[in-house]
Coordinates of C-alpha atoms and ligand atoms in Angstrom, one line a residue:
Chain A
M18 CA 86.4 25.5 147.5
K19 CA 84.9 24.6 144.2
K20 CA 87.4 23.9 141.4
I21 CA 87.7 24.7 137.7
A22 CA 89.3 21.8 135.8
V23 CA 91.0 22.7 132.5
C24 CA 91.7 19.7 130.3
Y25 CA 94.8 20.1 128.1
K26 CA 96.4 17.8 125.6
W27 CA 100.2 17.2 125.4
V28 CA 100.7 17.0 121.7
L29 CA 103.5 16.7 119.3
S30 CA 104.1 19.9 117.5
D31 CA 103.5 19.5 113.7
T32 CA 106.0 22.1 112.6
D33 CA 108.9 19.7 112.4
I34 CA 107.2 16.8 110.7
R35 CA 109.2 15.5 107.8
V36 CA 107.3 13.6 105.1
D37 CA 109.1 10.8 103.2
E38 CA 108.5 11.6 99.6
K39 CA 108.5 8.0 98.5
T40 CA 106.5 6.2 101.2
R41 CA 104.5 9.3 102.3
S42 CA 105.1 8.3 105.9
L43 CA 105.7 10.8 108.6
N44 CA 109.0 11.2 110.4
M45 CA 108.3 12.7 113.8
E46 CA 111.8 12.4 115.3
K47 CA 112.3 16.2 115.4
C48 CA 108.9 17.0 116.8
K49 CA 108.6 18.1 120.4
Y50 CA 105.7 17.8 122.8
Q51 CA 103.9 21.0 123.7
V52 CA 100.7 22.2 125.3
N53 CA 98.1 22.1 122.5
E54 CA 97.8 25.6 121.2
Y55 CA 94.0 26.0 121.7
D56 CA 94.3 24.6 125.2
R57 CA 96.5 27.6 126.1
N58 CA 93.5 29.7 125.4
G59 CA 91.5 27.3 127.6
L60 CA 94.0 27.6 130.4
E61 CA 93.8 31.4 130.2
C62 CA 90.0 31.2 130.2
G63 CA 90.3 29.2 133.4
V64 CA 92.6 31.9 134.9
Q65 CA 89.9 34.5 134.1
I66 CA 87.1 32.4 135.7
K67 CA 89.3 31.9 138.8
K68 CA 89.9 35.7 139.1
A69 CA 86.2 36.4 138.7
S70 CA 84.8 33.7 141.0
G71 CA 87.5 32.7 143.4
R72 CA 87.6 29.0 142.4
E73 CA 90.7 26.9 142.5
L74 CA 92.2 26.1 139.1
V75 CA 93.5 22.6 138.3
G76 CA 94.9 21.2 135.0
I77 CA 94.0 17.7 133.8
T78 CA 95.8 15.7 131.2
L79 CA 96.5 12.2 130.2
G80 CA 98.6 10.2 127.8
K81 CA 102.1 9.5 126.9
D82 CA 104.9 11.6 128.5
T83 CA 102.3 13.8 130.3
A84 CA 104.4 13.8 133.5
S85 CA 106.8 16.2 131.7
S86 CA 103.9 18.5 130.7
A87 CA 103.2 19.7 134.3
K88 CA 105.9 22.4 134.4
D89 CA 104.7 24.0 131.2
A90 CA 101.1 23.8 132.2
L91 CA 101.7 25.1 135.7
S92 CA 103.4 28.2 134.3
R93 CA 100.1 29.2 132.7
G94 CA 98.3 30.1 135.8
L95 CA 97.2 26.7 137.2
D96 CA 97.3 26.0 141.0
S97 CA 98.0 22.3 140.4
V98 CA 98.1 19.6 137.8
F99 CA 96.7 16.1 137.7
Y100 CA 98.2 13.8 135.1
L101 CA 97.7 10.2 134.1
D102 CA 100.8 9.0 132.4
D103 CA 100.6 5.3 131.5
A104 CA 102.0 3.4 128.6
A105 CA 98.7 1.6 128.4
L106 CA 97.2 4.8 127.1
A107 CA 99.5 5.1 124.1
D108 CA 96.7 4.3 121.6
I109 CA 93.7 5.5 123.6
D110 CA 90.8 6.7 121.4
K111 CA 88.2 9.5 121.9
I112 CA 85.9 7.2 123.8
G113 CA 88.5 6.2 126.3
A114 CA 90.1 9.6 126.6
A115 CA 86.8 11.2 127.5
K116 CA 85.9 8.4 130.0
A117 CA 89.3 8.7 131.6
L118 CA 89.2 12.5 131.8
A119 CA 85.7 12.3 133.3
G120 CA 87.0 9.8 135.8
M121 CA 90.0 12.0 136.7
I122 CA 87.6 15.0 137.2
K123 CA 85.6 13.0 139.6
K124 CA 88.7 11.8 141.4
V125 CA 90.0 15.4 141.8
G126 CA 86.7 16.2 143.5
D127 CA 84.6 19.5 144.0
V128 CA 85.0 20.4 140.3
D129 CA 82.0 22.3 139.0
V130 CA 83.5 23.9 135.9
V131 CA 85.3 21.9 133.2
I132 CA 87.0 23.7 130.4
C133 CA 88.2 22.1 127.2
S134 CA 89.2 23.7 124.0
E135 CA 87.6 23.2 120.6
A136 CA 90.3 20.9 119.2
S137 CA 93.8 19.6 119.4
S138 CA 96.3 20.4 116.7
D139 CA 97.1 16.7 116.1
D140 CA 93.6 15.1 115.7
F141 CA 91.3 18.1 115.3
A142 CA 88.4 15.9 116.2
Q143 CA 86.4 18.4 118.2
Q144 CA 84.9 15.8 120.5
T145 CA 86.4 15.7 123.9
G146 CA 84.5 18.6 125.6
P147 CA 81.0 17.5 124.5
R148 CA 81.9 13.9 125.2
I149 CA 82.9 14.7 128.8
A150 CA 79.8 16.7 129.3
A151 CA 77.6 13.8 128.2
L152 CA 79.5 11.4 130.5
L153 CA 79.2 13.6 133.5
G154 CA 75.6 14.5 132.6
W155 CA 76.4 18.2 132.7
P156 CA 75.3 20.9 130.3
S157 CA 77.7 21.4 127.4
V158 CA 78.4 24.8 125.9
S159 CA 80.7 24.4 123.0
Y160 CA 82.4 26.9 120.6
A161 CA 82.3 29.5 123.4
T162 CA 83.8 32.8 122.4
K163 CA 82.8 34.8 125.5
V164 CA 82.6 33.5 129.1
E165 CA 81.3 35.6 132.0
V166 CA 80.8 34.2 135.5
N167 CA 78.9 35.5 138.5
G168 CA 79.2 33.0 141.3
D169 CA 77.5 29.9 139.9
S170 CA 75.9 31.6 137.0
F171 CA 77.5 31.6 133.6
T172 CA 76.7 33.8 130.7
L173 CA 78.3 32.7 127.5
E174 CA 78.3 33.4 123.8
R175 CA 79.0 30.7 121.3
K176 CA 79.8 31.1 117.6
L177 CA 77.9 28.7 115.3
D178 CA 77.6 28.5 111.6
D179 CA 74.6 30.7 111.4
G180 CA 75.4 33.2 114.1
I181 CA 76.0 33.9 117.8
E182 CA 74.0 32.1 120.5
C183 CA 73.8 33.7 123.9
V184 CA 73.5 31.1 126.7
S185 CA 72.9 31.3 130.4
V186 CA 73.5 28.3 132.6
A187 CA 74.4 27.5 136.2
A188 CA 77.4 25.3 137.2
P189 CA 78.2 22.5 137.0
L190 CA 78.9 22.7 133.3
V191 CA 81.5 21.9 130.6
I192 CA 82.6 24.8 128.5
T193 CA 84.4 24.1 125.2
I194 CA 86.1 27.3 124.2
S195 CA 87.1 28.6 120.7
P196 CA 90.4 30.4 120.6
E197 CA 88.6 33.8 120.2
V198 CA 87.7 33.6 123.9
G199 CA 90.9 35.4 124.6
E200 CA 94.6 35.3 123.7
A201 CA 96.9 33.3 126.0
P202 CA 99.8 35.3 127.4
I203 CA 103.2 33.8 127.0
P204 CA 104.5 32.8 130.5
G205 CA 107.1 35.1 131.9
V206 CA 110.2 34.1 133.8
K207 CA 108.4 34.5 137.1
D208 CA 105.6 32.2 136.0
I209 CA 108.1 29.6 134.9
L210 CA 110.0 29.8 138.1
G211 CA 106.8 29.8 140.2
A212 CA 105.6 26.6 138.3
K213 CA 108.3 24.6 140.0
K214 CA 106.8 25.1 143.4
K215 CA 103.3 24.1 142.4
P216 CA 102.0 20.5 142.9
A217 CA 102.0 18.1 140.0
N218 CA 100.0 15.0 141.0
A219 CA 100.3 11.6 139.3
L220 CA 97.1 9.6 139.0
A221 CA 96.9 5.9 138.1
I222 CA 94.3 4.3 135.8
G223 CA 92.7 2.8 138.9
D224 CA 92.0 6.3 140.2
T225 CA 89.6 6.9 137.3
G226 CA 87.3 4.0 138.4
L227 CA 88.1 2.3 135.1
S228 CA 90.2 -0.7 134.1
A229 CA 92.9 -0.6 131.5
D230 CA 90.7 -2.9 129.5
A231 CA 87.8 -0.4 129.5
L232 CA 90.1 2.1 127.9
K233 CA 91.1 -0.1 124.9
P234 CA 90.4 1.6 121.6
A235 CA 87.3 0.7 119.6
S236 CA 89.1 1.4 116.4
A237 CA 92.4 0.5 114.9
I238 CA 94.8 2.8 113.0
V239 CA 95.5 1.3 109.6
S240 CA 97.9 3.9 108.4
V241 CA 99.0 7.5 108.7
L242 CA 100.2 8.9 105.4
A243 CA 100.7 12.3 103.8
P244 CA 98.0 12.8 101.1
E245 CA 99.1 12.0 97.6
T246 CA 99.6 15.3 95.8
S247 CA 99.4 15.4 92.1
R248 CA 100.4 19.1 91.9
K249 CA 102.7 20.0 89.0
R250 CA 105.1 22.1 91.0
Q251 CA 106.2 24.0 87.9
R252 CA 108.3 27.1 88.6
M253 CA 107.3 29.8 86.1
N254 CA 110.4 31.9 86.6
P255 CA 113.5 29.7 86.7
D256 CA 116.8 31.4 86.1
G257 CA 116.8 33.6 83.0
V258 CA 113.0 33.9 82.8
S259 CA 111.7 37.4 83.6
L260 CA 108.6 38.0 85.7
D261 CA 106.8 39.3 82.7
Q262 CA 107.6 36.2 80.7
A263 CA 106.6 34.0 83.7
A264 CA 103.3 35.9 84.1
A265 CA 102.5 35.6 80.4
A266 CA 103.3 31.8 80.4
L267 CA 101.2 31.4 83.6
V268 CA 98.2 33.2 82.0
K269 CA 98.6 31.1 78.9
E270 CA 98.6 27.8 80.9
L271 CA 95.5 28.9 82.8
S272 CA 93.7 30.0 79.6
Q273 CA 94.5 26.6 77.9
A274 CA 93.1 24.8 80.9
G275 CA 89.9 26.8 80.5
I276 CA 90.3 28.6 83.8
L277 CA 91.0 32.1 82.5
Chain B
M17 CA 69.8 -4.4 105.0
R18 CA 71.4 -1.8 107.2
D19 CA 69.7 1.0 109.0
I20 CA 71.6 4.2 108.6
W21 CA 70.7 7.5 110.3
I22 CA 71.6 10.9 109.0
V23 CA 71.5 14.0 111.2
A24 CA 71.6 17.2 109.2
E25 CA 71.9 20.9 110.1
N26 CA 69.8 21.7 106.9
P27 CA 68.1 19.9 104.0
A28 CA 71.0 20.6 101.6
W29 CA 73.4 18.7 104.0
A30 CA 70.8 15.9 104.2
A31 CA 71.2 15.4 100.5
T32 CA 74.9 15.0 100.9
L33 CA 74.5 12.6 103.8
V34 CA 72.0 10.5 101.9
S35 CA 74.7 10.0 99.2
A36 CA 77.2 9.1 101.8
A37 CA 74.9 6.5 103.4
K38 CA 74.1 5.0 99.9
S39 CA 77.8 4.8 99.1
L40 CA 78.3 2.7 102.3
D41 CA 75.3 0.4 101.5
A42 CA 73.2 1.0 98.4
D43 CA 70.3 -0.9 99.9
C44 CA 70.3 0.8 103.3
A45 CA 67.2 2.2 105.0
I46 CA 67.8 5.8 105.9
T47 CA 66.2 7.6 108.7
A48 CA 66.8 11.3 108.5
F49 CA 66.9 13.8 111.4
V50 CA 66.9 17.4 110.1
K51 CA 67.1 20.6 111.9
G52 CA 64.0 22.6 111.1
D53 CA 60.3 22.0 110.6
E54 CA 58.6 19.0 109.0
A55 CA 58.9 20.6 105.6
A56 CA 62.7 20.4 106.0
A57 CA 62.4 16.8 107.2
K58 CA 60.2 16.0 104.2
D59 CA 63.0 17.3 101.9
A60 CA 65.2 14.5 103.2
V61 CA 62.6 12.0 102.1
T62 CA 62.6 13.4 98.6
Y63 CA 66.4 12.8 98.6
G64 CA 65.9 9.2 99.5
A65 CA 65.4 8.8 103.3
A66 CA 62.7 6.2 104.1
S67 CA 61.4 8.3 107.0
A68 CA 62.4 11.6 108.6
F69 CA 62.1 13.5 111.8
A70 CA 62.1 17.2 112.2
L71 CA 64.3 18.6 115.0
P72 CA 63.1 22.2 115.3
L73 CA 65.5 24.7 116.8
P74 CA 64.1 25.2 120.3
A75 CA 63.3 28.9 121.0
A76 CA 65.1 28.9 124.4
G77 CA 67.2 25.7 124.3
L78 CA 70.3 24.3 122.7
W79 CA 69.6 22.2 119.5
E80 CA 72.3 19.8 120.6
D81 CA 70.2 18.9 123.6
Y82 CA 68.4 16.5 121.3
A83 CA 71.5 14.2 121.8
P84 CA 70.1 12.2 124.8
T85 CA 66.8 11.6 122.9
L86 CA 68.7 10.5 119.8
A87 CA 71.0 8.2 121.9
E88 CA 68.1 6.5 123.6
K89 CA 66.3 6.0 120.3
A90 CA 69.5 4.6 118.8
K91 CA 69.7 2.1 121.6
T92 CA 66.4 0.6 120.5
D93 CA 66.6 1.1 116.7
K94 CA 70.3 0.1 116.5
P95 CA 71.4 2.0 113.4
A96 CA 74.8 0.7 112.1
F97 CA 75.9 4.3 111.3
I98 CA 74.9 7.8 112.3
L99 CA 76.2 10.3 109.7
V100 CA 76.1 13.8 111.0
S101 CA 76.7 17.2 109.3
A102 CA 80.0 18.6 110.3
S103 CA 78.5 21.9 111.3
R104 CA 79.3 23.2 114.7
R105 CA 76.0 22.1 116.2
G106 CA 76.3 18.8 114.3
R107 CA 79.8 18.1 115.7
D108 CA 78.7 18.8 119.3
L109 CA 75.6 16.6 118.9
A110 CA 77.7 13.8 117.3
A111 CA 80.2 13.8 120.1
R112 CA 77.7 13.8 122.8
T113 CA 75.6 11.0 121.1
A114 CA 78.8 9.1 120.6
A115 CA 79.7 9.3 124.3
L116 CA 76.3 8.2 125.4
L117 CA 76.5 5.2 123.0
E118 CA 80.2 4.5 123.8
A119 CA 80.6 4.7 120.0
P120 CA 83.6 5.7 117.9
C121 CA 83.1 9.0 116.1
F122 CA 85.2 10.1 113.1
S123 CA 85.3 13.8 112.5
D124 CA 85.2 15.3 109.0
A125 CA 85.9 11.9 107.6
A126 CA 86.6 11.0 103.9
Q127 CA 87.0 7.8 102.0
L128 CA 84.3 5.9 103.9
A129 CA 84.4 2.2 103.1
L130 CA 82.7 -0.9 104.3
S131 CA 84.0 -4.4 103.8
G132 CA 81.8 -6.9 105.5
N133 CA 81.3 -5.4 108.9
A134 CA 84.6 -3.6 109.0
F135 CA 84.2 0.1 108.4
S136 CA 87.1 2.3 107.5
C137 CA 87.6 6.0 106.8
G138 CA 90.2 8.7 106.7
T139 CA 90.6 11.7 109.0
S140 CA 93.1 14.5 108.7
V141 CA 95.7 14.7 111.4
F142 CA 98.5 17.2 112.2
G143 CA 96.7 20.1 110.5
G144 CA 96.2 18.2 107.3
T145 CA 99.8 17.0 107.0
A146 CA 98.6 13.4 106.9
V147 CA 95.5 11.3 106.6
R148 CA 94.9 8.7 109.3
T149 CA 93.0 5.7 108.1
S150 CA 91.1 3.9 110.9
S151 CA 89.0 0.8 110.9
T152 CA 86.4 -0.4 113.3
S153 CA 83.7 -3.1 113.7
A154 CA 81.9 -1.3 116.4
P155 CA 78.1 -2.0 116.3
V156 CA 77.3 1.7 115.8
V157 CA 79.7 4.2 114.2
I158 CA 79.3 7.9 114.1
V159 CA 80.8 10.0 111.4
T160 CA 80.7 13.7 110.7
L161 CA 80.9 14.8 107.1
G162 CA 81.5 18.2 105.4
A163 CA 78.9 19.9 103.2
K164 CA 80.8 19.0 100.1
S165 CA 82.0 15.6 101.0
Y166 CA 79.7 13.8 98.7
E167 CA 77.7 14.8 95.6
P168 CA 74.3 15.6 96.9
A169 CA 71.5 13.1 96.1
A170 CA 68.9 14.4 93.7
A171 CA 65.4 15.2 94.9
D172 CA 62.5 13.1 93.7
A173 CA 59.2 14.6 94.8
S174 CA 57.4 11.4 94.1
R175 CA 59.2 9.7 97.0
S176 CA 57.2 9.3 100.2
G177 CA 57.9 8.4 103.8
A178 CA 56.7 9.0 107.3
V179 CA 57.6 12.5 108.7
A180 CA 57.2 13.4 112.3
T181 CA 58.7 15.8 114.9
L182 CA 61.2 14.4 117.4
P183 CA 60.3 15.3 121.0
Y184 CA 62.7 17.7 122.7
S185 CA 63.6 17.6 126.4
A186 CA 65.2 20.8 127.4
G187 CA 68.6 20.8 129.1
A188 CA 69.8 23.1 131.8
A189 CA 71.4 25.6 129.4
K190 CA 69.0 28.4 128.3
V191 CA 69.4 30.4 125.1
T192 CA 68.7 34.0 125.8
E193 CA 69.4 35.5 122.4
R194 CA 70.4 34.5 118.9
K195 CA 72.2 37.0 116.7
P196 CA 72.1 35.8 113.1
R197 CA 75.4 36.0 111.2
V198 CA 75.7 39.1 109.1
K199 CA 75.8 37.9 105.5
Q200 CA 79.1 38.8 103.9
S201 CA 79.3 40.2 100.4
V202 CA 81.8 37.6 99.5
N203 CA 80.7 34.0 99.1
L204 CA 84.1 32.2 99.0
P205 CA 82.7 28.6 98.9
E206 CA 80.8 29.4 95.7
A207 CA 83.7 31.3 94.1
A208 CA 85.3 29.7 91.0
K209 CA 88.5 31.6 91.5
V210 CA 90.1 32.8 94.7
V211 CA 93.1 34.9 95.5
G212 CA 94.5 34.2 99.0
V213 CA 96.3 36.9 101.0
G214 CA 98.9 36.0 103.5
R215 CA 101.3 37.6 105.9
G216 CA 103.5 38.4 103.0
F217 CA 101.4 41.5 103.0
S218 CA 102.7 43.7 105.8
E219 CA 100.1 46.4 105.7
E220 CA 96.4 46.5 105.4
K221 CA 96.4 48.9 102.5
D222 CA 98.6 46.5 100.5
I223 CA 95.6 44.2 100.1
A224 CA 94.5 46.6 97.4
A225 CA 97.1 44.9 95.2
A226 CA 95.6 41.5 95.8
R227 CA 92.2 42.9 95.0
E228 CA 93.6 44.3 91.7
L229 CA 94.9 40.9 90.8
A230 CA 91.5 39.3 91.7
A231 CA 89.7 41.8 89.6
A232 CA 91.9 41.1 86.6
I233 CA 91.2 37.4 86.7
G234 CA 87.7 37.5 88.0
A235 CA 88.4 36.1 91.5
E236 CA 87.2 36.7 95.0
V237 CA 89.7 37.4 97.8
G238 CA 90.3 35.2 100.8
C239 CA 93.1 35.1 103.3
S240 CA 95.2 33.0 105.7
R241 CA 94.1 32.9 109.3
P242 CA 96.4 35.5 110.8
I243 CA 95.2 38.1 108.3
A244 CA 91.6 37.7 109.6
E245 CA 92.2 36.6 113.2
F246 CA 95.1 38.7 114.4
F247 CA 95.3 41.6 112.1
K248 CA 91.5 41.7 111.4
W249 CA 92.2 43.1 108.0
M250 CA 89.5 40.9 106.5
P251 CA 86.3 39.3 108.0
E252 CA 86.7 36.0 109.7
E253 CA 84.5 34.4 107.0
C254 CA 87.3 35.0 104.6
Y255 CA 90.0 32.9 106.1
I256 CA 90.8 29.6 104.4
G257 CA 91.9 26.4 106.0
I258 CA 91.1 23.6 108.4
S259 CA 89.5 25.8 110.9
G260 CA 88.0 28.3 108.4
Q261 CA 86.6 27.9 104.9
I262 CA 87.1 24.7 102.9
L263 CA 87.0 25.5 99.3
K264 CA 86.9 23.7 96.0
P265 CA 87.6 26.4 93.4
Q266 CA 88.8 26.0 89.8
L267 CA 91.8 28.3 90.7
Y268 CA 93.5 29.3 93.9
V269 CA 96.3 31.9 93.8
A270 CA 98.1 32.0 97.1
V271 CA 100.1 35.2 97.5
G272 CA 102.5 35.7 100.4
I273 CA 101.2 32.5 102.1
S274 CA 103.8 30.1 103.5
G275 CA 101.6 27.0 102.9
Q276 CA 101.3 25.5 106.4
A277 CA 99.2 22.3 106.3
Q278 CA 96.3 24.0 108.2
H279 CA 95.9 26.5 105.4
T280 CA 96.5 24.3 102.4
F281 CA 93.9 21.8 103.7
G282 CA 91.3 24.4 102.8
V283 CA 92.3 24.4 99.1
R284 CA 93.5 20.8 98.6
D285 CA 90.6 20.1 96.2
A286 CA 91.2 23.2 94.1
K287 CA 91.7 22.3 90.5
V288 CA 94.7 24.4 90.0
I289 CA 96.9 26.1 92.6
V290 CA 99.3 29.0 91.9
S291 CA 101.7 30.3 94.5
I292 CA 103.5 33.6 94.6
N293 CA 106.1 33.8 97.4
K294 CA 109.6 35.2 97.7
D295 CA 110.8 32.2 99.5
E296 CA 111.8 29.5 97.0
E297 CA 111.6 26.8 99.7
C298 CA 108.2 27.6 101.0
L299 CA 105.6 24.8 101.4
M300 CA 103.1 26.6 99.3
H301 CA 105.3 26.2 96.2
Q302 CA 105.4 22.4 97.0
N303 CA 101.6 22.4 97.0
A304 CA 101.2 24.4 93.8
D305 CA 100.9 23.5 90.2
Y306 CA 102.6 26.8 89.1
Y307 CA 104.7 29.0 91.2
I308 CA 106.6 32.2 91.0
V309 CA 109.5 32.9 93.2
G310 CA 109.3 36.6 93.9
T311 CA 107.6 39.3 95.9
W312 CA 104.0 40.1 95.3
Q313 CA 105.1 43.7 94.7
D314 CA 106.9 42.5 91.5
A315 CA 104.7 39.5 90.5
I316 CA 101.2 41.0 90.8
P317 CA 101.7 43.8 88.3
A318 CA 103.2 41.4 85.8
I319 CA 100.3 39.0 86.1
V320 CA 97.7 41.8 85.9
K321 CA 99.4 43.0 82.8
A322 CA 99.5 39.6 81.2
A323 CA 95.9 38.8 82.2
K324 CA 94.7 42.1 80.7
G325 CA 97.0 41.6 77.7
Ligands
FAD423 C1 95.0 24.4 115.4 C2 95.4 25.3 114.3 C3 94.5 25.6 113.3 C4 94.9 26.5 112.2 N1 94.0 26.7 111.2 C5 94.3 27.5 110.2 C6 93.5 27.8 109.1 O1 92.3 27.3 109.1 N2 93.9 28.6 108.1 C7 95.1 29.2 108.1 O2 95.4 29.9 107.2 N3 95.9 29.0 109.1 C8 95.6 28.2 110.2 N4 96.5 28.0 111.2 C9 97.7 28.8 111.2 C10 98.8 28.2 110.3 O3 99.5 27.2 111.0 C11 99.8 29.2 109.8 O4 100.3 29.9 110.9 C12 99.2 30.3 108.9 O5 98.5 29.7 107.9 C13 100.3 31.2 108.4 O6 99.7 32.2 107.6 P1 100.6 32.9 106.4 O7 101.0 31.9 105.5 O8 99.8 34.0 106.0 O9 101.8 33.5 107.2 P2 103.3 33.1 107.3 O10 103.5 31.7 107.7 O11 104.0 34.1 108.2 O12 103.9 33.2 105.8 C14 104.1 34.4 105.2 C15 104.8 34.1 103.9 O13 104.9 35.3 103.1 C16 106.1 35.2 102.4 N5 106.4 36.6 102.0 C17 106.9 37.6 102.9 N6 107.0 38.8 102.2 C18 106.6 38.5 100.9 C19 106.5 39.3 99.8 N7 106.8 40.7 99.8 N8 106.0 38.8 98.6 C20 105.7 37.4 98.6 N9 105.8 36.6 99.7 C21 106.2 37.2 100.8 C22 107.0 34.6 103.3 O14 108.1 34.0 102.5 C23 106.2 33.5 104.0 O15 106.2 32.3 103.3 C24 96.2 27.1 112.2 C25 97.0 26.8 113.3 C26 96.7 26.0 114.3 C27 97.7 25.7 115.4

C-alpha cells in the first residue's frame, strides 16, 4: 500500500516564555513541547487523504525529545510514527532538517504523498515542505488551502498574494498546507487511548543515509533576544483619572505628536 | 566585487531588494530576476541592477518551477547572495533553490550585515517574541525580505543593462485556473492610522463601535486573526500579524486585543501604539505607548467625544 507521510515538528509552546526585562533573554523553563499547531491541520489533511484514497498514514518527525511526541501525534489519526531523536540534532538547521526528513521518507518506503504545513510556530521559516520537494525531485505545491484526491490524481487550490491558483498534479508530490485547509479536531479519549496501541518507530541517523557530519548546521546562532521596545507604556487612566479625562489627555498627546 | 542576485515578485519589490543588496555591498553587481515580462525586468535595471531577467508567469505552470533553472545558473555564476521577495511564491522558490544549492536561507530577515565574509541577520522566532541573530560564511546565502524591509531604490531611467527572458522548463504540476484576488476596499498597509479589533468584541455587530472610533480619528479598521479566521467577521486581508498584514502606520489603536507576539509583530514598527483593554496585565498594554484599562464599551465613546471635541 502507498503511504502518506505527514511531517510534524515537536516545538516548545511560546505561551509560557518569560522575557528577562534586563537582559532581554528568554526563559523557556515553563514551556512545554507540543505538536506544532499548523502541523495539526497537516495531520488532519493526511487523515482526509487517507479516507479518500485508502493510503496508509505515517507521521515523521525529528529533533530533541521527539520520542515523547509519538503518543500525541498518534492520537491525531496516524497509523504509525517514525521519529529520529538524537542529541546530535539539537542545533540542526533548515538544510539538515530537510535532508534528514527526506532520508526518513525514503527509509519508510512506498511514500508517494508528503504533507508539511506552512510553518512552525517557533521559527516560522516556511521552508521545509518546498525544501523536501526539491531534494526528492517531486512537485511542490505550497500554501494549499484545498486538497482533493482521486487515486493518484490531486486537485489543489493554493492561496498566493495575488489570488488563488488551481493546480492538478499526479503523485508523487509534496503538499505544504495552509491552516485554512481544514480545522484539526481535538483528539477524544478514544483517540488518546487508541494511540497507545499504535507503533512508534525509532530511526537512527544512519537510517537516513546521512552522517551526523552531513547534518551539521551551516549557520551559527549568535543570540536570541526579545526585541528592544521603546514604547512609553503610559497608563492614561490611573486611579482617580476618569475615562473622559484619560481620553482627552490621549487625544492631546496624539495631536501634539502630529498624529491627530 | 560581489555578485548579488535579487529575485522579485514585482518591480516594486525589486527596488527594495536592490537597496538591500547595496546595503550589504555598495559596489556589488546585481543581477535581477523579476516576475513578469522584459519591461518589468527593465525596471529593475533602472533601480540599479546591472542586468535583468524576466521570469514570466507561465500560463499553465507554477512560477516557482523556475527554481531548478535558477539553481543551475547559480552553480555557474556563483552569486554570494540571493535576495528574494518574501511573497508566497518567492518563499517557495527561495526554499527550493536553497535546497538545491545546499544553502542556508533566512526567512523575512532584518538587520542584514556583512563583516568580511561573515554574514549575519536577524529572524523572528516564537511568533515575534524574540529575534534570533544567525551568522554564516556559506558560499551562497539566500535571504527572503519583506516589501517594506528597505527603503526602495530610486529609479534612474538613464541606467542601462542587458535584459533577457529566463527559459522555463515546466514541472509536473499544471495550473488549471487562476482566480485573481478580489481587491478589498480597505488598503491597510497604506493606511496612516489603523484601529485593530480583537476578541474583546463578542458580537459582530459590536464592530460598529470600532468603526465609529476609526471614523472619528480618520483610521482604517483591521483585526486580530481570530476575528477574520474563525469568526469571519472581517475579510482575511484585514488581519494583522506575523501571518497576516505587516503594517507601519503612524498610529495603531488595539481594542480588545490581548497582544500575543504573533499579533504585535504586525505593528511593531507603528510610530505610536494605543491599547484599550479591560485586563490591566495584558501584553498589549506592555507593547503600547498609551493605554487605557477599561472596556471598549466605556473607552470608545470617551475617545470619540474627545476626538470630536
Ligand atoms: C503560528 C501562529 C500564527 C499566528 N499569527 C497571528 C497573526 O498573524 N495575527 C494575529 O492576530 N494572531 C495570530 N495568531 C494568534 C495569536 O497567537 C492570538 O491567539 C491572537 O492574536 C489573539 O487574538 P485576540 O487578541 O483578538 O484575542 P484574545 O487573546 O482572546 O484577547 C482578547 C482580549 O480582549 C480583552 N477584552 C475582553 N473583553 C473586553 C472588553 N469588553 N473591552 C476591552 N477588552 C476586552 C481581553 O482582556 C483580552 O486581552 C497566530 C498563532 C499562531 C499559533
